[in-house]
PDB file of C-alpha atoms in Angstrom:
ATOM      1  CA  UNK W  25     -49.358  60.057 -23.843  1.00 56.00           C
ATOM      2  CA  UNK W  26     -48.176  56.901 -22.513  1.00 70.00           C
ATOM      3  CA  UNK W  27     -49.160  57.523 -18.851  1.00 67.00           C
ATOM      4  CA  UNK W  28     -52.533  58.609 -19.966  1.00 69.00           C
ATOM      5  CA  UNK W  29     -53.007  55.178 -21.695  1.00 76.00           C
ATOM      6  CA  UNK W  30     -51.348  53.336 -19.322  1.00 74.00           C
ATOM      7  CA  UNK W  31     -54.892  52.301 -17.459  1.00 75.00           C
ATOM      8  CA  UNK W  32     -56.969  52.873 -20.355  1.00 90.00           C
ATOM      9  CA  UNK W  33     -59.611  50.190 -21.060  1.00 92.00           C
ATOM     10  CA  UNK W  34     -58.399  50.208 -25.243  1.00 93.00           C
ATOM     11  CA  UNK W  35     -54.726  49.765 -24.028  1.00 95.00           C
ATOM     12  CA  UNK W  36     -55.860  46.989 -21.497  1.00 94.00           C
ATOM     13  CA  UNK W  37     -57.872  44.980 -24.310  1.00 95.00           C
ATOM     14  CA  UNK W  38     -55.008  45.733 -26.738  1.00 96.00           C
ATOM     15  CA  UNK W  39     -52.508  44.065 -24.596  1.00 97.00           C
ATOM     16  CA  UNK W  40     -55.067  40.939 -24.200  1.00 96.00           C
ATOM     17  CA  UNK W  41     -55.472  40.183 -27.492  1.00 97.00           C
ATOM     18  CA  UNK W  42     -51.841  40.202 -28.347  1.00 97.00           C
ATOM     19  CA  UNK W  43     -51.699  37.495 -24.938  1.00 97.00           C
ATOM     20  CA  UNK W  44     -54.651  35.441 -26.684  1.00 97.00           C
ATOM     21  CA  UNK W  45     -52.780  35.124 -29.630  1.00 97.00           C
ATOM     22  CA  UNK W  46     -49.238  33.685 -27.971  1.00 97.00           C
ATOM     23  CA  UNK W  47     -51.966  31.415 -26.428  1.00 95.00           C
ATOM     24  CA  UNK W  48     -51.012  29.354 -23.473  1.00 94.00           C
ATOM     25  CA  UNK W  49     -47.507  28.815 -24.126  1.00 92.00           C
ATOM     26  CA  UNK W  50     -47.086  32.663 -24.240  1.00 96.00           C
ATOM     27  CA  UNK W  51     -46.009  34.725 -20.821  1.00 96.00           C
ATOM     28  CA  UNK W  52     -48.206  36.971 -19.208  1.00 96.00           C
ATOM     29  CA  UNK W  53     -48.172  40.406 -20.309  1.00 97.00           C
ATOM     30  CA  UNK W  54     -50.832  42.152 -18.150  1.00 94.00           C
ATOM     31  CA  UNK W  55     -49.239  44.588 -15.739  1.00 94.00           C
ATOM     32  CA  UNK W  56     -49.603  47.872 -14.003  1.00 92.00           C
ATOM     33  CA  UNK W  57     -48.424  50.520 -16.508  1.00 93.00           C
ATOM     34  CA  UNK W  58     -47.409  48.708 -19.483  1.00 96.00           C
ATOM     35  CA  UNK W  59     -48.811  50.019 -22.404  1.00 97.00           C
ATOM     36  CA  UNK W  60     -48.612  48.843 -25.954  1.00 97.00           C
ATOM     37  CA  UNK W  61     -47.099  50.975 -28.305  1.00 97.00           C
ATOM     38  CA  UNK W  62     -46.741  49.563 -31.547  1.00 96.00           C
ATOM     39  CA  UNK W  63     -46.781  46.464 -33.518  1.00 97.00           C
ATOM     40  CA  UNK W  64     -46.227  45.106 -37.302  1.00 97.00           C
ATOM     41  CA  UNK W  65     -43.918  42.395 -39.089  1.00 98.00           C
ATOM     42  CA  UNK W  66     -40.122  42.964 -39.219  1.00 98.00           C
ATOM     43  CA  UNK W  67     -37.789  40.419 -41.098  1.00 97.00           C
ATOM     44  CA  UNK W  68     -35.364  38.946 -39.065  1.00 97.00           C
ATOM     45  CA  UNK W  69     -32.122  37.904 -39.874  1.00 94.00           C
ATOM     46  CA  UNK W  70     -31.824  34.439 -38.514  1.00 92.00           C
ATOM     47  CA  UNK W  71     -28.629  32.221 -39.070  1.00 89.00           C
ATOM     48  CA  UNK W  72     -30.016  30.311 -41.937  1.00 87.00           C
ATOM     49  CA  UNK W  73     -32.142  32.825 -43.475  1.00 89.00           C
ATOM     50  CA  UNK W  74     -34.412  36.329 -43.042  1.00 94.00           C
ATOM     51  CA  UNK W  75     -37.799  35.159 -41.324  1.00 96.00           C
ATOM     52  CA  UNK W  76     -40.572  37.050 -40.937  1.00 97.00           C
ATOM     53  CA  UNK W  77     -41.463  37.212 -37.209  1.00 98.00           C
ATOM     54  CA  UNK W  78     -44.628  39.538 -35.489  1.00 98.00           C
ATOM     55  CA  UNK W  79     -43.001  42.348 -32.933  1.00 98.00           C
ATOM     56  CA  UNK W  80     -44.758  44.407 -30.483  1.00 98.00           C
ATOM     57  CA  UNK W  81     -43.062  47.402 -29.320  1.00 98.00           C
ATOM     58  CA  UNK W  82     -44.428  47.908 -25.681  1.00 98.00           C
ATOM     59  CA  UNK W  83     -43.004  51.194 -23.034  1.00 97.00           C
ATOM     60  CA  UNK W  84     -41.030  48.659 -21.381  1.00 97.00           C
ATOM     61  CA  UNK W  85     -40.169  45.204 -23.027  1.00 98.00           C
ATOM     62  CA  UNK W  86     -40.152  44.067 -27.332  1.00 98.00           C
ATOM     63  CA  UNK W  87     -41.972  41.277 -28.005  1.00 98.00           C
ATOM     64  CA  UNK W  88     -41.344  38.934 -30.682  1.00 98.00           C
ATOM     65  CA  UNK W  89     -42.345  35.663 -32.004  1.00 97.00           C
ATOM     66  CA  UNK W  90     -43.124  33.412 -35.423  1.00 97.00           C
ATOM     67  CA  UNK W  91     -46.313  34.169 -37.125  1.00 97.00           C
ATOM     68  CA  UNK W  92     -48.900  30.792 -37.417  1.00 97.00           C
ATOM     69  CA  UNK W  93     -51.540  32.424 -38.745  1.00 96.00           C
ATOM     70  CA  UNK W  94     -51.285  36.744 -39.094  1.00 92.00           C
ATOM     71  CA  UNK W  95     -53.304  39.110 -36.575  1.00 90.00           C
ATOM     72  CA  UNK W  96     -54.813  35.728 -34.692  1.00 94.00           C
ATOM     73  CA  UNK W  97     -51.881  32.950 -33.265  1.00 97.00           C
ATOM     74  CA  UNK W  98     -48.182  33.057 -32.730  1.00 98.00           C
ATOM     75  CA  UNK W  99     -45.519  31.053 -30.987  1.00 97.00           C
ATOM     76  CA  UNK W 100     -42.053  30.765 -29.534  1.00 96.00           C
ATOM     77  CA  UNK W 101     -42.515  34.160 -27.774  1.00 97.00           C
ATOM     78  CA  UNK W 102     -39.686  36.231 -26.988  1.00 97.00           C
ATOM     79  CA  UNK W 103     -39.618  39.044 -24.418  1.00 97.00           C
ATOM     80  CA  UNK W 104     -36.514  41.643 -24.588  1.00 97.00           C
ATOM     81  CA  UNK W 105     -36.381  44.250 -21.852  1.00 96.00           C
ATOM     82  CA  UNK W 106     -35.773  47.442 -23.016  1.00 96.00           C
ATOM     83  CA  UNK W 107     -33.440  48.165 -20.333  1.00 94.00           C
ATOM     84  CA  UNK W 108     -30.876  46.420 -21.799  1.00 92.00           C
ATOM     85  CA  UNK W 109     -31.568  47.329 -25.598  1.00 96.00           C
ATOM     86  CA  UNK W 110     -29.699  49.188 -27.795  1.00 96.00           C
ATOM     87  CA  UNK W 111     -29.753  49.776 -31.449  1.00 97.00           C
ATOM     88  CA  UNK W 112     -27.965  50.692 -34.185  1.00 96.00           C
ATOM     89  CA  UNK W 113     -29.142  51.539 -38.108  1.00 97.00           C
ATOM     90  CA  UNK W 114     -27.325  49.023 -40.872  1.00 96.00           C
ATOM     91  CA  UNK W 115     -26.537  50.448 -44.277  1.00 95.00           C
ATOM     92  CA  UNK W 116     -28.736  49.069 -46.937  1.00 95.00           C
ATOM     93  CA  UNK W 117     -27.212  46.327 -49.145  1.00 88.00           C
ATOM     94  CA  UNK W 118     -28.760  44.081 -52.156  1.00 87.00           C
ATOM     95  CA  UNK W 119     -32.089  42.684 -50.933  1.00 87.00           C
ATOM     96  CA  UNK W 120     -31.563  43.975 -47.619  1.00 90.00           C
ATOM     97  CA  UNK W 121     -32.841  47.154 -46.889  1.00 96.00           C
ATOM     98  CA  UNK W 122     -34.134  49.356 -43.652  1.00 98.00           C
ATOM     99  CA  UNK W 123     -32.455  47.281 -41.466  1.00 98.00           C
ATOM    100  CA  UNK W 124     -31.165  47.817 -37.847  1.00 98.00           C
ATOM    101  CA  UNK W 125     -29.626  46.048 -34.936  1.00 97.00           C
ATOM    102  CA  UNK W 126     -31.288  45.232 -31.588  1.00 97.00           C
ATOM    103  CA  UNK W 127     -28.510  44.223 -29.247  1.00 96.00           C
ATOM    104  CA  UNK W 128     -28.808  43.296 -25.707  1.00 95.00           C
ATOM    105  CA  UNK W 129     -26.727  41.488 -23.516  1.00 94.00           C
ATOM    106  CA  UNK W 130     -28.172  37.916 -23.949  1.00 93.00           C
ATOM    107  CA  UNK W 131     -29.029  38.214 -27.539  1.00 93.00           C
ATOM    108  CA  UNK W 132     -28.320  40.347 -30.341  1.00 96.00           C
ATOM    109  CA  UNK W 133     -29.907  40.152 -34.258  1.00 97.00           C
ATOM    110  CA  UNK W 134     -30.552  42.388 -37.184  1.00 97.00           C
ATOM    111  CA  UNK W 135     -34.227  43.244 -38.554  1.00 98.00           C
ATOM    112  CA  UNK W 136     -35.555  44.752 -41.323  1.00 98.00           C
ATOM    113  CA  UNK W 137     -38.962  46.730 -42.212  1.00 98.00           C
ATOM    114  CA  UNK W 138     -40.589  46.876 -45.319  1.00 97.00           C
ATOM    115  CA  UNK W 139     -39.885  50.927 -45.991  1.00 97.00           C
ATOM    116  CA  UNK W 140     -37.595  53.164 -45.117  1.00 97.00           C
ATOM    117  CA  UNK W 141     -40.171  55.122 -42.679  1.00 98.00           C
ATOM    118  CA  UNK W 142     -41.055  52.056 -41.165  1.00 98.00           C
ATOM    119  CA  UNK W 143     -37.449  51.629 -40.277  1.00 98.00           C
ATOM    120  CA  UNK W 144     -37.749  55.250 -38.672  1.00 98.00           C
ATOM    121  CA  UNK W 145     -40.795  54.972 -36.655  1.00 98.00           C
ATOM    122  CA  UNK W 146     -39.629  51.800 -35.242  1.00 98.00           C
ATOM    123  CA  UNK W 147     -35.848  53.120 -34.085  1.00 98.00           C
ATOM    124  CA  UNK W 148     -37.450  56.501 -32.836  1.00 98.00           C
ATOM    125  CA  UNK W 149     -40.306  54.587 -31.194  1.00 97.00           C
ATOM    126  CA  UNK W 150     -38.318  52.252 -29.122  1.00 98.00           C
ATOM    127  CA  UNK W 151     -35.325  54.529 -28.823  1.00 97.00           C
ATOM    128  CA  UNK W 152     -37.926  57.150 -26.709  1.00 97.00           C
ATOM    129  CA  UNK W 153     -39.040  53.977 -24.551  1.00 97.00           C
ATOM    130  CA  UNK W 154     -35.232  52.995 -23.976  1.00 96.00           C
ATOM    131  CA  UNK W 155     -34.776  56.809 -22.562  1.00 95.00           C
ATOM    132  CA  UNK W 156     -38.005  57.063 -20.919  1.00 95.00           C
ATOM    133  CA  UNK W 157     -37.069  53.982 -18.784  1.00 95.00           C
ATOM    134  CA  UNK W 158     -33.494  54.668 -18.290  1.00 95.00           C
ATOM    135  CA  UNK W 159     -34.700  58.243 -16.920  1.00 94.00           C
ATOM    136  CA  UNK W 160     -37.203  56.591 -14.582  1.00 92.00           C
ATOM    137  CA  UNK W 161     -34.798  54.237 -13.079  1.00 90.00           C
ATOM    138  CA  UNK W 162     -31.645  56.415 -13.125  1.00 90.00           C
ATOM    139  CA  UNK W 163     -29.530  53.512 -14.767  1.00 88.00           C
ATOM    140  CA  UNK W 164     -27.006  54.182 -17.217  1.00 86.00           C
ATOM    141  CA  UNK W 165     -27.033  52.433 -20.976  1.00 85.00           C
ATOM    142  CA  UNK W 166     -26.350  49.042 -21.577  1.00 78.00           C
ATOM    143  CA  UNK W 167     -22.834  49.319 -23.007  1.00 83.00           C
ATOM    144  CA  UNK W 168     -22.067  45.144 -22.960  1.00 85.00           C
ATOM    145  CA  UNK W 169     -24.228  43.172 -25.617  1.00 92.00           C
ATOM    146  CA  UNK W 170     -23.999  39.504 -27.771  1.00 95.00           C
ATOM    147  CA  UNK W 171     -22.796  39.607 -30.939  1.00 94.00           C
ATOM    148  CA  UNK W 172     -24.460  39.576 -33.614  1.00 95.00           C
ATOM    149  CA  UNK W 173     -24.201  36.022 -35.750  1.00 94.00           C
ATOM    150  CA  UNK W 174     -22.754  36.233 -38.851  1.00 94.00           C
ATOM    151  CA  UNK W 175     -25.820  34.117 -41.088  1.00 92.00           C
ATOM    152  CA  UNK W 176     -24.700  30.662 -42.361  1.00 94.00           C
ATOM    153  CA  UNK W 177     -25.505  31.335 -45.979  1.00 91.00           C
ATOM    154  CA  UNK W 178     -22.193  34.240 -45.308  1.00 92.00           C
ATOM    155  CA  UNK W 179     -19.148  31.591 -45.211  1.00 95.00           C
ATOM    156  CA  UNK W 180     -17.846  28.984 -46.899  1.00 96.00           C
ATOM    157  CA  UNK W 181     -15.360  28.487 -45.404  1.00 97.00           C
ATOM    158  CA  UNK W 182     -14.136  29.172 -41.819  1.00 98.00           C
ATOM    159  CA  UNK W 183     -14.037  32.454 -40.773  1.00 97.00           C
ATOM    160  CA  UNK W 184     -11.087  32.167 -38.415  1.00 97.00           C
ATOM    161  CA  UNK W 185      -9.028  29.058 -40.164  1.00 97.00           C
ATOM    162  CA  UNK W 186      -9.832  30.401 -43.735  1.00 97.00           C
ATOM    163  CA  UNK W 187      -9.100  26.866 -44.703  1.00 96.00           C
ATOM    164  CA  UNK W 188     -12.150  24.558 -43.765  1.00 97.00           C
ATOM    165  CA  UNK W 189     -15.507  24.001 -46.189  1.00 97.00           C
ATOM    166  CA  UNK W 190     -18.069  23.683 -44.929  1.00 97.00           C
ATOM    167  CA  UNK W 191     -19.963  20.643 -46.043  1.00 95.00           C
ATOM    168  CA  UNK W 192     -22.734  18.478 -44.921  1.00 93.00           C
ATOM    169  CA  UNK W 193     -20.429  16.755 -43.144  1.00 94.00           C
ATOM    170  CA  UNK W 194     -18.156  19.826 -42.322  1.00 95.00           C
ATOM    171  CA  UNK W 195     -20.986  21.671 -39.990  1.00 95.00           C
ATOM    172  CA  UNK W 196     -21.209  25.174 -39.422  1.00 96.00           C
ATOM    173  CA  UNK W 197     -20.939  26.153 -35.642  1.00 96.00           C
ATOM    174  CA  UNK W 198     -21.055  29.869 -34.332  1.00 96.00           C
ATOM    175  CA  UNK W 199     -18.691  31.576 -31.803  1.00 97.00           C
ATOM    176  CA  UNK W 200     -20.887  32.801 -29.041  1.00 95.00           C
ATOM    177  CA  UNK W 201     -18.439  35.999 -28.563  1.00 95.00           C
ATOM    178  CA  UNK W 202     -17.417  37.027 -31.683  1.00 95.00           C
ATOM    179  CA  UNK W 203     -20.456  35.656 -34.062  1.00 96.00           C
ATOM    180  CA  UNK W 204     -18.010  34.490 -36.635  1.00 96.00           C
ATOM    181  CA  UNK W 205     -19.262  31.075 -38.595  1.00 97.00           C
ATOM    182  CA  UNK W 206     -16.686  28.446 -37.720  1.00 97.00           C
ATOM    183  CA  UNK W 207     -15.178  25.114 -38.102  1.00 97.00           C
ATOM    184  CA  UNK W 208     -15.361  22.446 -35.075  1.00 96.00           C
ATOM    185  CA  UNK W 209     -11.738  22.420 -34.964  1.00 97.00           C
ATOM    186  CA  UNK W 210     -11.176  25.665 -34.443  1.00 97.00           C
ATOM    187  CA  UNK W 211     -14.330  26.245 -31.956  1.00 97.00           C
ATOM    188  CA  UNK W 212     -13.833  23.176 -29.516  1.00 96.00           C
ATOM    189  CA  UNK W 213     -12.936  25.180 -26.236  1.00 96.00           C
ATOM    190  CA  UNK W 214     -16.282  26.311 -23.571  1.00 96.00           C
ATOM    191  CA  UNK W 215     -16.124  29.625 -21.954  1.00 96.00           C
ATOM    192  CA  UNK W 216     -18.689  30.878 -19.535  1.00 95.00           C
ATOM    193  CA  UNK W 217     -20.369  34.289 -20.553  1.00 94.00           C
ATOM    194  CA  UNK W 218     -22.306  34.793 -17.770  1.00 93.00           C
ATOM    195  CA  UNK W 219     -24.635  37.523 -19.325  1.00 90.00           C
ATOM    196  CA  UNK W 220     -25.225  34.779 -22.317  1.00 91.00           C
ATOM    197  CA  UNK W 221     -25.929  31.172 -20.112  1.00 92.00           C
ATOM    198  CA  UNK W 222     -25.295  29.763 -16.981  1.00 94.00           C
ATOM    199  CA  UNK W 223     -23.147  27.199 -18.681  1.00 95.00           C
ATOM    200  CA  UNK W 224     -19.943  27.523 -20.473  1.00 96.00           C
ATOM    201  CA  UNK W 225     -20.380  28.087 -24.055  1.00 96.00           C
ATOM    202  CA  UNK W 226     -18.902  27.417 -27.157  1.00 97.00           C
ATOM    203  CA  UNK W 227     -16.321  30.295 -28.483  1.00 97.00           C
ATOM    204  CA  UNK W 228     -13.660  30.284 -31.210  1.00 97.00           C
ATOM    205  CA  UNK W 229      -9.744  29.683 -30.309  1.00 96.00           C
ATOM    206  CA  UNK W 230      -9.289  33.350 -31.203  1.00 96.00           C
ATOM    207  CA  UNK W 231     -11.758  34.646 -28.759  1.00 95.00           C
ATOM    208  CA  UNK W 232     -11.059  31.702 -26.038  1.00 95.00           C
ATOM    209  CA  UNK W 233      -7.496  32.774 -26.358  1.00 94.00           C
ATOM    210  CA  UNK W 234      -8.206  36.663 -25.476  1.00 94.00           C
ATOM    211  CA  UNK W 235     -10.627  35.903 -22.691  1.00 94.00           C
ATOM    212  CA  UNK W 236      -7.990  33.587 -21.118  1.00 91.00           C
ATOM    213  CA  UNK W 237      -5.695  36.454 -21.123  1.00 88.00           C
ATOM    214  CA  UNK W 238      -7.786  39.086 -20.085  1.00 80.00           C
ATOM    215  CA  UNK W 239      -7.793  41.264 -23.097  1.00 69.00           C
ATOM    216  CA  UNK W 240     -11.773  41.383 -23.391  1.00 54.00           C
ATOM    217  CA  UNK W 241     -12.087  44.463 -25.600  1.00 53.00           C
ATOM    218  CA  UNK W 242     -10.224  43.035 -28.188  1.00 47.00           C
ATOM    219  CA  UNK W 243     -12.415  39.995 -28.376  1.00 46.00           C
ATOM    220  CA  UNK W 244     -15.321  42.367 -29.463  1.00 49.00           C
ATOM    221  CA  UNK W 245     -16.949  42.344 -33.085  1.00 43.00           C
ATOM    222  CA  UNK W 246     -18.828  44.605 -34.633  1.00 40.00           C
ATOM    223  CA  UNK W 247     -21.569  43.179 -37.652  1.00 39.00           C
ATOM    224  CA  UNK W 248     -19.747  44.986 -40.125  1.00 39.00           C
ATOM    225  CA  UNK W 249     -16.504  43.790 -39.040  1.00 41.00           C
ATOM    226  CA  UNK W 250     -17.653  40.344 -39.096  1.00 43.00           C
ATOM    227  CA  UNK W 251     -19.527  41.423 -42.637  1.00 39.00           C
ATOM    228  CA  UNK W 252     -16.460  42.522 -43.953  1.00 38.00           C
ATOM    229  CA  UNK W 253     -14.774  39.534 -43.447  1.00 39.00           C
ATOM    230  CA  UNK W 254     -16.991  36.932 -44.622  1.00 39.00           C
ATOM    231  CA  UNK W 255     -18.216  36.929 -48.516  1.00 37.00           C
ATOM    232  CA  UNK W 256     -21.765  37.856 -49.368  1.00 36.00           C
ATOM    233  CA  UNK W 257     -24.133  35.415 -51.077  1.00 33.00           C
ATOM    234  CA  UNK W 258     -27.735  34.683 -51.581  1.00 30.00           C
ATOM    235  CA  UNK W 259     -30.880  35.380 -49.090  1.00 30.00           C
ATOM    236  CA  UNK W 260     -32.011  31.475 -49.886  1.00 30.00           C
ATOM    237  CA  UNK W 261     -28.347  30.006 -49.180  1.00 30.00           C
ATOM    238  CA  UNK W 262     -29.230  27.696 -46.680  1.00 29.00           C
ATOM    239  CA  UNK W 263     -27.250  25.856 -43.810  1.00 31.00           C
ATOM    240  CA  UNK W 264     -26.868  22.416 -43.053  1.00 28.00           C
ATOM    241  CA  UNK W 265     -25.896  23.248 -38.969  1.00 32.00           C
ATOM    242  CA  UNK W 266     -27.931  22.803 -36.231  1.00 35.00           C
ATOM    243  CA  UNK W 267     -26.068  24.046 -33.620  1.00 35.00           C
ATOM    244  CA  UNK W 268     -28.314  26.423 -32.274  1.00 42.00           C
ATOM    245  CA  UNK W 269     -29.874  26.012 -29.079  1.00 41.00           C
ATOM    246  CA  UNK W 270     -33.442  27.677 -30.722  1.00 42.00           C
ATOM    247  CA  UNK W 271     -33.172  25.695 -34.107  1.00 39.00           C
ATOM    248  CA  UNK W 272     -36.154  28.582 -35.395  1.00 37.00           C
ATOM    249  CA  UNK W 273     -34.007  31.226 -35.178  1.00 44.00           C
TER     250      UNK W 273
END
């Protein structure tokens, strides 16, 4: 099905209506064999709060961005090979339902659909694209990804020191390894993740002090071992951090 539409005139004027929308700041996405796939709203769990954001599910990259006005402009596109993607389904809890993780190495997040066979249409959907490209190109899985931030409104204290508040004063900072919510003392060391930035970045003393030493798989955190860790609290709990090099998300 999707080499038949892959030069089809619909698919073609598809694809350039979703670039008319993302406007002039948007990339290109206009190329031999891409076809579109899919699109709709997904909530996404951003570190101060679920957003709604507009993604389009195409046979080789997810597109994403923040909705301006529905079906005619967006902004701050995102483009995710899907390559590098993999996902995982997250067990319902409170106000969060039909959720799922999209990791990749650069970036990792949770979303969420509206219904439970949303949720399933979207994870079967891209999972088929994920295997349809990996079987093209004879690469193996992604099995190195981000982690996935622990949201702001999770901790009140420091995840790793157990001992700091957070205040307005006291600001929230993430660790770019583990995605625990922590305390500038305890997050002041730089370590360079080369699949993350070309610069070092900032990491808890836990995860600095592992990475020094070599012991990388024990730096690793799952969501729900971060989740687990960290007390629950209200969708609208909101942050006063900005450390967050895209202050949207």
């Amino acid at each position: 099905m999707v080499d038949r539409l892959a030069n089809s005139e619909a698919n073609t004027r598809r694809i350039s209506i979703v670039e008319n929308c993302f406007g002039a700041a948007g990339q290109p996405l206009t190329i031999p064999g891409r076809v579109l796939i899919g699109e709709g709203v997904l909530t996404k769990l951003c570190r101060k709060k679920p957003k709604a954001r507009q993604f389009f599910l195409f046979n080789d990259i997810l597109v994403y961005g923040n909705i301006v006005i529905q079906k005619k402009k967006y902004n701050k596109q995102h483009i995710i090979p899907l390559e590098n993607v993999t996902i995982d389904s997250i067990q319902d809890e409170g106000d969060l339902r039909n959720g799922w993780l999209i990791k990749t190495p650069t970036k990792s997040f949770a979303v969420y659909a509206a219904t439970a066979t949303e949720k399933s249409e979207w994870m079967n959907h891209i999972n088929k694209c994920v295997s349809d490209l990996l079987s093209k190109s004879g690469k193996t899985p992604s099995n190195e990804h981000a982690a996935v931030w622990v949201p702001d409104s999770e901790a009140t204290v420091c995840m790793r020191c157990q001992k700091a508040k957070f205040t307005p004063v006291n600001r929230r900072h993430h660790c770019r390894k583990c995605g625990f919510v922590v305390c500038g003392p305890c997050s002041e060391k730089r370590f360079l993740l080369p699949s993350q930035s070309s610069k070092p970045v900032r990491i808890c003393d836990f995860c600095y002090d592992l990475l020094s030493t070599g012991e990388m798989a024990a730096c690793q955190s799952s969501r729900s071992d971060s989740y687990n860790q960290s007390p629950k609290s209200s969708l609208n709990d909101v942050s006063d951090d900005e450390d967050d090099e895209d202050s949207s998300d």
